[in-house]
Each structure stands twice: as structure tokens, then as C-alpha cells.
Coordinates of C-alpha atoms in Angstrom, one line a residue:
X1 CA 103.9 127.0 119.2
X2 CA 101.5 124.7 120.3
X3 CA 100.6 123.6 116.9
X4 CA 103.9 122.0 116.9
X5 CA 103.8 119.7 119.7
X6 CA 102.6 116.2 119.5
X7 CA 100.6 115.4 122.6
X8 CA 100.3 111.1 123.1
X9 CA 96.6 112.1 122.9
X10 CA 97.5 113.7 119.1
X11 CA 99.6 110.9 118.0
X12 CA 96.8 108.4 119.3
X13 CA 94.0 110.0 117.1
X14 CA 96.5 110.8 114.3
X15 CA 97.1 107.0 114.3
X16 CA 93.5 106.2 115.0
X17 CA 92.2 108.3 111.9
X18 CA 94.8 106.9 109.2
X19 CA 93.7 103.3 110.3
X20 CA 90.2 104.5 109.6
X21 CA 91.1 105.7 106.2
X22 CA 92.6 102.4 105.1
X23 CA 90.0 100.2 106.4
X24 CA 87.3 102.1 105.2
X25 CA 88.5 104.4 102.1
X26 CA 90.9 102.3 100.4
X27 CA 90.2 100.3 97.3
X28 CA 86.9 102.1 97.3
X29 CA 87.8 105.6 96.6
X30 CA 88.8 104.9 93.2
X31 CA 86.4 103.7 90.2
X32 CA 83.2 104.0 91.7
X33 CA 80.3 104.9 89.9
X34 CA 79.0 108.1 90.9
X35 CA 76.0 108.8 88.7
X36 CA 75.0 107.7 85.3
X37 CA 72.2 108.2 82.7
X38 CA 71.0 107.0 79.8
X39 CA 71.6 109.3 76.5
X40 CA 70.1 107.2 74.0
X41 CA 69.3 103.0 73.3
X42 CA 72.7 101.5 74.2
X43 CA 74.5 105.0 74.7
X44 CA 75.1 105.8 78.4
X45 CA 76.9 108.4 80.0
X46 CA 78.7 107.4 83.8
X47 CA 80.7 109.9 86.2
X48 CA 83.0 107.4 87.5
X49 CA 85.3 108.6 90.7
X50 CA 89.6 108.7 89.4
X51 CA 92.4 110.1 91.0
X52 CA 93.6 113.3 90.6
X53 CA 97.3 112.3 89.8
X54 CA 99.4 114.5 91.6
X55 CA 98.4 116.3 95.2
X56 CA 100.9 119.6 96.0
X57 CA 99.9 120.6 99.6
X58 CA 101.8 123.2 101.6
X59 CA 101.2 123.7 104.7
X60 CA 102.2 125.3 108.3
X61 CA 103.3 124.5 111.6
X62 CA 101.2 121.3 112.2
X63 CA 103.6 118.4 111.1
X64 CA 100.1 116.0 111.7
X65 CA 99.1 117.2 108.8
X66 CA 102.0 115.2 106.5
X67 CA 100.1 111.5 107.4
X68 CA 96.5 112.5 107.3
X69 CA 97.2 113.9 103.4
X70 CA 99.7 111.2 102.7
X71 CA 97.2 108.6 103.9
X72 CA 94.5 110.7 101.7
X73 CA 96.3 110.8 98.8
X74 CA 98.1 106.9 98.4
X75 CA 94.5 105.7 99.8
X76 CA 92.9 107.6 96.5
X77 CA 95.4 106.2 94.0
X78 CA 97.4 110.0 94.1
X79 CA 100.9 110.8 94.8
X80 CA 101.2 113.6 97.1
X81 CA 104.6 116.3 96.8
X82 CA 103.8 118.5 100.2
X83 CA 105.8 121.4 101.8
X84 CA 105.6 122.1 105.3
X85 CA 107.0 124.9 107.8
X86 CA 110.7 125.0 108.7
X87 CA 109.9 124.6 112.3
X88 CA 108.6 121.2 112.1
X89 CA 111.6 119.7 109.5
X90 CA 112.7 117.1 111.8
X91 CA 109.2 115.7 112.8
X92 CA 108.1 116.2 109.5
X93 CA 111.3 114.3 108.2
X94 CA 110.8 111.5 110.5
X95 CA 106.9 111.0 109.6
X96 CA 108.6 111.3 106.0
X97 CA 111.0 108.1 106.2
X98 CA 108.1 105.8 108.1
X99 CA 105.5 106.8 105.0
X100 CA 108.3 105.7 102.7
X101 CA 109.1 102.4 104.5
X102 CA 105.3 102.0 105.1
X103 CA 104.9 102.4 101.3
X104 CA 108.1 100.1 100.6
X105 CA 106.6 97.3 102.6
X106 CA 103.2 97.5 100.1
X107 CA 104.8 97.4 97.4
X108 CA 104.0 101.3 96.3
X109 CA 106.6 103.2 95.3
X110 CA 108.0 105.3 97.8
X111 CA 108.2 108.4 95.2
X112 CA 104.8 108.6 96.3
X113 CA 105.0 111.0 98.8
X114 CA 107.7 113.6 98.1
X115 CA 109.0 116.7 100.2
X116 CA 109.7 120.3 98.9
X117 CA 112.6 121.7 101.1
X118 CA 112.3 125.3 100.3
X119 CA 109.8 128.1 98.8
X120 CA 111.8 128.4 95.8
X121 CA 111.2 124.9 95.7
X122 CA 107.2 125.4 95.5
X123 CA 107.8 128.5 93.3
X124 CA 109.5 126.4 90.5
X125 CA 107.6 123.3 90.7
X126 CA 104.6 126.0 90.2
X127 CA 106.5 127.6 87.2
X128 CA 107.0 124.8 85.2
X129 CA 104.9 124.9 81.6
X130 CA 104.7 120.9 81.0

């Protein structure tokens, strides 16, 4: 039950850590050169850092965990669909609408970040073929 409390001294970090995302991960997490070689004269090869696409996370009864990821994902050029526990919907829902207007007022689309309500929810998005 603790899990589920937010403590002024949790929101303060929480806050404190996705500020430290933007301003240091953002723009830099995507297209980066991680390591090259040459192959042969005028033929290299480069491992260049790209985004994953789409993030599915599900987790538990710790609704801090819906910015951190968010932040993580939008900051590395993903969207992110998460599922977290039923006893955190209404915290989760409210850190829900301020990532969508946060992600309205930069211009990113707030399909972005999308919520699962249910298992059967996970267990078809996990079903589908294409």
C-alpha cells in the first residue's frame, strides 16, 4: 500500500528526474553514432542509435512509474501504450491528462502516450498478427 502513496518528497524527485531527462536526454537520444568501421575504400558500416517505435509497459501499484517511462519514451522519439494496476486509476489518469496537455503544448501528438484499461486489453493488443 505504500507503493501507492505520493509523498511531496516523491513528487519532488519524480519532477526533478523528468526535468533531468529533457535537459539532458532529449534531442540526443536519437541519431547518434554509436560505433562505425570501415568495410572497404569508401564502404563504411555505422550503428546509429533509432527509436524503438512503440513502448508497451505494464506495470503495478507505483503510479510514478507512468511519467518516468512517458518522459523515457517521447524523450527517445517512442510512443509509449502502458497499463498500470487498478488501484492507482485515478492518479494514473490524472498524470495521464497533464502528459497529454504537456504533449499538446509541444506540438507532439498526444496519441503518444496511450492507456490500456483492462488485461484483456493487454491480451489483445498482444494477440494481434500485423
Amino acid at each position: 500500500l505504500a507503493r501507492l502513496v505520493l509523498t511531496q518528497e516523491k513528487l519532488h524527485n519524480l519532477v526533478n528526474g523528468v526535468e533531468h531527462l529533457f535537459h539532458n536526454v532529449a534531442g540526443n537520444a536519437v541519431g547518434n553514432n554509436l560505433k562505425w568501421c570501415k568495410v572497404a575504400d569508401g564502404l563504411y558500416l555505422e550503428q546509429e542509435s533509432c527509436p524503438l517505435g512503440v513502448v508497451l509497459c505494464v506495470f503495478e501499484a507505483r503510479p510514478q512509474v507512468l511519467p518516468e517511462v512517458a518522459a523515457l519514451c517521447v524523450a527517445s522519439g517512442n510512443a509509449l501504450i502502458f497499463k498500470g494496476s487498478h488501484f492507482s486509476k485515478n492518479t494514473l489518469g490524472v498524470f495521464h491528462q497533464i502528459i497529454s496537455d504537456a504533449l499538446k503544448a509541444n506540438k507532439i501528438p498526444s496519441e503518444a502516450v496511450m492507456a490500456l484499461e483492462t488485461r484483456s486489453d493487454v491480451s489483445e493488443l498482444l494477440a494481434l498478427d500485423d
